[in-house]
mmCIF file of C-alpha atoms in Angstrom:
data_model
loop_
_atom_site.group_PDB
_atom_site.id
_atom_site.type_symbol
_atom_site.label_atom_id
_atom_site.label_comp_id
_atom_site.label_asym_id
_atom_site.label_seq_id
_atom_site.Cartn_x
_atom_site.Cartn_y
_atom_site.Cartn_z
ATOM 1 C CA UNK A 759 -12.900 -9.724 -16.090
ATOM 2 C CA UNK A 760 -9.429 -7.922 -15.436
ATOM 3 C CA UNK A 761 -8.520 -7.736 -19.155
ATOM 4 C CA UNK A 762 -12.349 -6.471 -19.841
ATOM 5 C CA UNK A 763 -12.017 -3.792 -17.118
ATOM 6 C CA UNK A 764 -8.791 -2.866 -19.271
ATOM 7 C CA UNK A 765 -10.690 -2.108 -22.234
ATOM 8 C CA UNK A 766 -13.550 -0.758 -20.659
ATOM 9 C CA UNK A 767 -16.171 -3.433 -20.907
ATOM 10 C CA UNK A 768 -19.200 -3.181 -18.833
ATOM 11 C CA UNK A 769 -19.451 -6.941 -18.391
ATOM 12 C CA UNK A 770 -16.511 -6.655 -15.977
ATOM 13 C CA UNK A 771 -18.049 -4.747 -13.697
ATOM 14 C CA UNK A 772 -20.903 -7.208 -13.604
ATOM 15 C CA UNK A 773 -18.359 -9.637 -12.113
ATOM 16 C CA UNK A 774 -17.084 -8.028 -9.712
ATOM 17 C CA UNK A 775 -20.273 -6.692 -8.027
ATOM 18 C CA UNK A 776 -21.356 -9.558 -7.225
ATOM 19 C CA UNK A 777 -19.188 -9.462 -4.044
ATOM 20 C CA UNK A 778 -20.717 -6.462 -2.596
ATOM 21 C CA UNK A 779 -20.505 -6.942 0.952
ATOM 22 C CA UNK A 780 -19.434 -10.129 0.026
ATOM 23 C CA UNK A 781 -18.041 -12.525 2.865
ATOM 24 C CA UNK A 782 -14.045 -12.017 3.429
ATOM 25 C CA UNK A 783 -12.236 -13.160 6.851
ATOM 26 C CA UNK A 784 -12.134 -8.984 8.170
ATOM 27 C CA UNK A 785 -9.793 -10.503 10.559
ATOM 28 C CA UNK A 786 -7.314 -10.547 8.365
ATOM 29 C CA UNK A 787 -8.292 -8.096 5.417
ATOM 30 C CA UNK A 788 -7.193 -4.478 4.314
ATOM 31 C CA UNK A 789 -9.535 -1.704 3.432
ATOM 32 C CA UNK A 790 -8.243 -0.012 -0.017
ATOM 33 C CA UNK A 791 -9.704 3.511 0.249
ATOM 34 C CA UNK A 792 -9.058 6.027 -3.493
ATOM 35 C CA UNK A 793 -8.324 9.072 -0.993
ATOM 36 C CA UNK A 794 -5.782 9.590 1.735
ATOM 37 C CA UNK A 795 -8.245 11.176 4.207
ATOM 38 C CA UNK A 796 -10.293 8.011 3.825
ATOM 39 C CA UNK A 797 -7.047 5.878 5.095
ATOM 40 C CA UNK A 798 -6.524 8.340 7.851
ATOM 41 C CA UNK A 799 -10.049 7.973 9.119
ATOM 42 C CA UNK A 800 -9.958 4.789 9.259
ATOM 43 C CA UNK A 801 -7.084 3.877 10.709
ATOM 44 C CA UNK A 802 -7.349 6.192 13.497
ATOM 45 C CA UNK A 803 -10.279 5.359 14.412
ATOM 46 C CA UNK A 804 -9.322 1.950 14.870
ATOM 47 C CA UNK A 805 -6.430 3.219 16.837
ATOM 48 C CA UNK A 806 -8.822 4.681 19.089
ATOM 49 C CA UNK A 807 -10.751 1.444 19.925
ATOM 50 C CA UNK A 808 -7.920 0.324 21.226
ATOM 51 C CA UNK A 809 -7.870 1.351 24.903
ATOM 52 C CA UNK A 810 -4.386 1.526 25.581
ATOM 53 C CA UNK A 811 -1.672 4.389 25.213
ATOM 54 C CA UNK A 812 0.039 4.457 22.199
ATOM 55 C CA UNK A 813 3.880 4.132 21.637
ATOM 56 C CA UNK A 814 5.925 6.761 19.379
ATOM 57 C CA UNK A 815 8.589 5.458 17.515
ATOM 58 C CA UNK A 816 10.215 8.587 16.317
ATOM 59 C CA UNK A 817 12.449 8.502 12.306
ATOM 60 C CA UNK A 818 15.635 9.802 12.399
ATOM 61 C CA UNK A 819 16.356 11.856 9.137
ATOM 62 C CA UNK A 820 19.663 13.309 7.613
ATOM 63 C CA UNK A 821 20.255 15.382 4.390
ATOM 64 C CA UNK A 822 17.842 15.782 2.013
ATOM 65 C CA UNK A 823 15.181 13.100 2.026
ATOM 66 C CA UNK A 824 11.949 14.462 0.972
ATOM 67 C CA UNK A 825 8.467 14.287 1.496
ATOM 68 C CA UNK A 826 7.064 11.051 0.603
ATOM 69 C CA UNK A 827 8.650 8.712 3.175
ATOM 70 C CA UNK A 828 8.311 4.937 3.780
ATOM 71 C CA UNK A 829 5.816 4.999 6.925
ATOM 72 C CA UNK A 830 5.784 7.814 9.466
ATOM 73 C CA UNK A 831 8.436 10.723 10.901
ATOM 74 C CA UNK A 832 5.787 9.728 14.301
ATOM 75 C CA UNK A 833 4.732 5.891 14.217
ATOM 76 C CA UNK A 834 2.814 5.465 16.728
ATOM 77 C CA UNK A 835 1.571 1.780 17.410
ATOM 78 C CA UNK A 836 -0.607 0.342 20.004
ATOM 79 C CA UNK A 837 -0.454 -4.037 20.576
ATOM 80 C CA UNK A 838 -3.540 -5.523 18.516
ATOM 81 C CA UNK A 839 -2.975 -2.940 15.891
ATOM 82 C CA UNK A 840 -2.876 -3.984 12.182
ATOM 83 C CA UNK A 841 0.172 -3.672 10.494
ATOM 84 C CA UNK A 842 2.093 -4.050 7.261
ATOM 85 C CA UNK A 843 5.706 -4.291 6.794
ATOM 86 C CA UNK A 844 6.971 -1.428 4.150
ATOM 87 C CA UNK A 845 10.566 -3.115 3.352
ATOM 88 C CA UNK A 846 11.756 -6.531 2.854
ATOM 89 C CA UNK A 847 13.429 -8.639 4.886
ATOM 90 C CA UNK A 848 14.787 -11.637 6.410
ATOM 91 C CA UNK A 849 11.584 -13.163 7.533
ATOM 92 C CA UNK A 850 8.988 -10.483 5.547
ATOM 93 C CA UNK A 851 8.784 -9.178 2.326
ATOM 94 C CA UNK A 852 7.222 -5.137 1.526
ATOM 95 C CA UNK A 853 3.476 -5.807 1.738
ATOM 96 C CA UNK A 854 3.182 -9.236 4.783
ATOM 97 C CA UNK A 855 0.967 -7.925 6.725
ATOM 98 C CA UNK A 856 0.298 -9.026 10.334
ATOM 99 C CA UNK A 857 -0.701 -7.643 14.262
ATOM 100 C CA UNK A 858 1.469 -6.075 16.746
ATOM 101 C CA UNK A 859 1.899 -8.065 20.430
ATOM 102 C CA UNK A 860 4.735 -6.313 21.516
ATOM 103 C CA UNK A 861 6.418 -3.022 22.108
ATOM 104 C CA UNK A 862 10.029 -1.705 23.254
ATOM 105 C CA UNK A 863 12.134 0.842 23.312
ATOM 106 C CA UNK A 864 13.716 0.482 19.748
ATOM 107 C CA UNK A 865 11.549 -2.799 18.677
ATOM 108 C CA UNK A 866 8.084 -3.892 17.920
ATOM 109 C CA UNK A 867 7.332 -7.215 17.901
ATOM 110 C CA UNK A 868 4.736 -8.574 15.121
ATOM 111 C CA UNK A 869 2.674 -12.002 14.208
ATOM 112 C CA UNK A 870 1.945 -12.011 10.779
ATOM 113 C CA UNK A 871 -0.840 -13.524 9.495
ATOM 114 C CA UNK A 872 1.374 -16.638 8.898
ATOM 115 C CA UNK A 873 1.385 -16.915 12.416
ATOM 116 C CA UNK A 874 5.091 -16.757 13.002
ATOM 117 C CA UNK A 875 6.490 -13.956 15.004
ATOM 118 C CA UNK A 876 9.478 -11.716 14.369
ATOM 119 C CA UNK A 877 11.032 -8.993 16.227
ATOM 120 C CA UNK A 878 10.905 -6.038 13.866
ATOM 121 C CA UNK A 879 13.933 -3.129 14.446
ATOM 122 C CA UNK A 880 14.823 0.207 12.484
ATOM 123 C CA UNK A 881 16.096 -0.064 8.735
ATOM 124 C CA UNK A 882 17.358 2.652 7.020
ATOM 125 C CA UNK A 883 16.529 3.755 3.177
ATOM 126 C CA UNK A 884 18.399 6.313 1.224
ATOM 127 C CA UNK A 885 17.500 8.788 -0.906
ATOM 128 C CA UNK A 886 20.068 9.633 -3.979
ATOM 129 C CA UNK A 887 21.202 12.456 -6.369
ATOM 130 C CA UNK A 888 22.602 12.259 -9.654
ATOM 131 C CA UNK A 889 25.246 14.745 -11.317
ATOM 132 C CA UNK A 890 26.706 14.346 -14.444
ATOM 133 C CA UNK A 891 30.503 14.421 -14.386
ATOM 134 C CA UNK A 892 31.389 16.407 -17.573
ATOM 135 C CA UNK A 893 35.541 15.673 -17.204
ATOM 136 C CA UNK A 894 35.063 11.601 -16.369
ATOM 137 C CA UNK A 895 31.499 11.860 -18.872
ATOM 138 C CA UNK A 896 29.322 9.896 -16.574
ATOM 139 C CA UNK A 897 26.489 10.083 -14.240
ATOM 140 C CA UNK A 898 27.899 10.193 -10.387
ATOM 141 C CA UNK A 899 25.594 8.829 -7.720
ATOM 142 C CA UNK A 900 25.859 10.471 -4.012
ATOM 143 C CA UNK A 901 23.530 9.708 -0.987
ATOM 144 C CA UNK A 902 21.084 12.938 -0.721
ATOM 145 C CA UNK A 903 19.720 12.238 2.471
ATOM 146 C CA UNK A 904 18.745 9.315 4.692
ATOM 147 C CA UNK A 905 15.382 8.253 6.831
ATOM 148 C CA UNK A 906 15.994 5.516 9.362
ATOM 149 C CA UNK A 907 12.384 4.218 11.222
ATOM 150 C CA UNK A 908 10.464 0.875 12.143
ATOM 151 C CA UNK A 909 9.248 -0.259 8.528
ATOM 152 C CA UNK A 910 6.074 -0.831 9.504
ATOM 153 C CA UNK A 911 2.767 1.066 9.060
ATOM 154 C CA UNK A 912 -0.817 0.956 10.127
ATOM 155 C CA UNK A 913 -3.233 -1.226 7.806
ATOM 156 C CA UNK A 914 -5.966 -1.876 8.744
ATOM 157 C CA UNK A 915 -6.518 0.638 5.611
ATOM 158 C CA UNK A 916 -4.093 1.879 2.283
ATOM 159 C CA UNK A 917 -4.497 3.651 -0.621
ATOM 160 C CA UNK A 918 -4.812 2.190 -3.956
ATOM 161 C CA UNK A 919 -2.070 4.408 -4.744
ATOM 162 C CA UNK A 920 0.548 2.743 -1.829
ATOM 163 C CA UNK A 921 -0.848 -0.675 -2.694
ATOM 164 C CA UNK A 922 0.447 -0.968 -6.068
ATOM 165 C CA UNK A 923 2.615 -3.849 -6.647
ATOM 166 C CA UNK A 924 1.548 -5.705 -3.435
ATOM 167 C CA UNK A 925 -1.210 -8.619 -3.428
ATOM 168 C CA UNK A 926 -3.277 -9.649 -0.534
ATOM 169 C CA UNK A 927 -5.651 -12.901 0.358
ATOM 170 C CA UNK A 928 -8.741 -10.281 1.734
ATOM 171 C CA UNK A 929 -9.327 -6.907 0.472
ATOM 172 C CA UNK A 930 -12.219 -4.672 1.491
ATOM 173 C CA UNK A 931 -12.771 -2.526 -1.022
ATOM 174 C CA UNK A 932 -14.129 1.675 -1.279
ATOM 175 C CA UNK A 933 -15.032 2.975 -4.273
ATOM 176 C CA UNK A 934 -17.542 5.043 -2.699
ATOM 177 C CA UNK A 935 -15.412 8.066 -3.236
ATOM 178 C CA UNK A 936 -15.578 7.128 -6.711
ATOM 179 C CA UNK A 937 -11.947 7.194 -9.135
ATOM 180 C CA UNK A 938 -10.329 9.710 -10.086
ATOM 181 C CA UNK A 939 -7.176 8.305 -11.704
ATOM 182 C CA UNK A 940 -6.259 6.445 -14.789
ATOM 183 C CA UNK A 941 -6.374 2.339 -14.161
ATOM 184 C CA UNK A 942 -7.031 3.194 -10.403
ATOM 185 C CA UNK A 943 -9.742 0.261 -10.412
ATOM 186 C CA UNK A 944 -7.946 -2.015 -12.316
ATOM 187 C CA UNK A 945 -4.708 -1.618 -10.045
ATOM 188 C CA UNK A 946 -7.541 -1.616 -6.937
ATOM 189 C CA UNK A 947 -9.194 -5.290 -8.122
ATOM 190 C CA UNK A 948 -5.747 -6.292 -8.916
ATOM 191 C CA UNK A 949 -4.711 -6.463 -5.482
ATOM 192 C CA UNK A 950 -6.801 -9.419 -4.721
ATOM 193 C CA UNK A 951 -5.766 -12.767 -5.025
ATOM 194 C CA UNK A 952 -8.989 -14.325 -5.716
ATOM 195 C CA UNK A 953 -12.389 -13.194 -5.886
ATOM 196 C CA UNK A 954 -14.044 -15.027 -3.212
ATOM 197 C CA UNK A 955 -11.659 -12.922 -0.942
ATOM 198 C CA UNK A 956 -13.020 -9.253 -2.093
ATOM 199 C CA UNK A 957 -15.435 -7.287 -0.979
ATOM 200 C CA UNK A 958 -16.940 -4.535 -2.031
ATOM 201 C CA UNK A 959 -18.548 -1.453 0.325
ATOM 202 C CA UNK A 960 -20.618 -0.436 -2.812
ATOM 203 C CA UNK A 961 -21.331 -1.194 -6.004
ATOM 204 C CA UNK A 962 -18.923 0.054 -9.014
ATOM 205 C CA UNK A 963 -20.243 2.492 -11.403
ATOM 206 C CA UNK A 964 -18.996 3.039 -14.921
ATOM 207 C CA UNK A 965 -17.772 6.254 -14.402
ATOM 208 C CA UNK A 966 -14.997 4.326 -11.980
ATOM 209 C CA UNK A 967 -13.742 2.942 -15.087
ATOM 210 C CA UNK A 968 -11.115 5.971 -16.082
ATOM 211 C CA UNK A 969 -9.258 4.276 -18.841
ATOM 212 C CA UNK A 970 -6.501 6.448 -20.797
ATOM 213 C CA UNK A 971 -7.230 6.989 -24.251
ATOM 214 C CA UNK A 972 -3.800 5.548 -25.147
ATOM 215 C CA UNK A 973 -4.087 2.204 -23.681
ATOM 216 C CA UNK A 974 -6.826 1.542 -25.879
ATOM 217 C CA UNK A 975 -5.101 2.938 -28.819
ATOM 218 C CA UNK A 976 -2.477 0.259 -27.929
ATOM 219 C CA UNK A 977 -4.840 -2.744 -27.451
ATOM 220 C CA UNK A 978 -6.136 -1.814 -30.677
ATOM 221 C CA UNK A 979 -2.861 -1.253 -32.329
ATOM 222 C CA UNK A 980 -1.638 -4.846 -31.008
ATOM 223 C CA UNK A 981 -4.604 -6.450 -31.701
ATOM 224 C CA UNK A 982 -5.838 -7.334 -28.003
ATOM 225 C CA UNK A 983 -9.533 -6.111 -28.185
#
């Protein structure tokens, strides 16, 4: 149904809508929203069912780091609240996700979904620049900036776009927005590990299926229709 979707086959999307508000364990799943605002919703509002205050764990940034960082300048975290881990480690790997039980100064403690719990302290990622050095005649490599933080952020919802690359056992999934970028539903269903453990808040429509002309060319060209 995945390689269909590729080409743009209607029979795919027959598949996969037969798990509209199909049955998932929600205890355990993550809402993949096509819009940002749709994430933010969401997880704040979660946030907010939570009746306890929250805990700020505040980045430290040097140099030149940019916009788009891991997880947030302000992470704020509440126990119970759904979280994924944004950078591998020891005992995680970018994309475990699991539920906070524990907060200190400095250190959040998590359960995954595993059911093992680690203590979870600030990592720090760096962001480069490249010059060319025109009397050696090679590229030089110098740290640009840095962004140190708890590599964590909230999930109980992500964007197709910040999910790519990661796979997960339950995902709840809104197209209701509708797609708006090339392969976003493919990289959206892709997520899942199985079918049984999607669900879908709507049904898809065709007009989710934004396929770029040139992939097609190439399925043609290599014979793959």
């Amino acid at each position: 149904a995945l390689n269909q979707l590729r080409r743009c086959e209607l029979e795919a999307l027959e598949v996969f809508n037969t798990r509209v508000n199909g049955d998932i364990d929600f205890s355990k799943a993550i809402t993949l929203e096509t819009r940002n605002s749709g994430v933010l919703a969401l997880n704040m509002s979660r946030m907010a069912e939570i009746p306890e205050r929250e805990t700020i764990y505040q980045a430290q940034v040097t140099g030149e780091f940019g916009r788009d960082t891991p997880t947030d300048h302000h992470l704020a975290l509440k126990t119970r609240a759904r979280v994924m881990f944004v950078r591998n480690g020891t005992d995680w790997v970018n994309g475990t996700l699991g539920t906070v039980i524990g907060l200190e100064p400095g250190a959040v403690w998590v359960q995954k979904d595993d059911g093992e719990t680690v203590k979870v302290e600030p990592v720090s990622w760096e962001r480069s620049r490249y010059t060319w050095d025109s009397h050696r005649q090679q590229l030089q490599t110098e740290v640009a900036g840095t962004f140190i933080q708890i590599p964590l952020r909230l999930a109980w919802a992500l964007t197709v776009h910040k999910a790519q690359g990661l796979t997960f056992d339950a995902v709840n999934l809104n197209f209701s927005q509708g797609a708006f970028a090339h392969g976003q539903l493919y990289v959206a269903l892709s997520r899942c590990r199985t079918l049984e453990g999607l669900r879908l808040v709507s049904a898809l429509k065709p007009s989710d299926m934004v396929v770029h002309e040139r992939v097609l060319e190439f399925h043609g060209q290599m014979g793959l229709e």
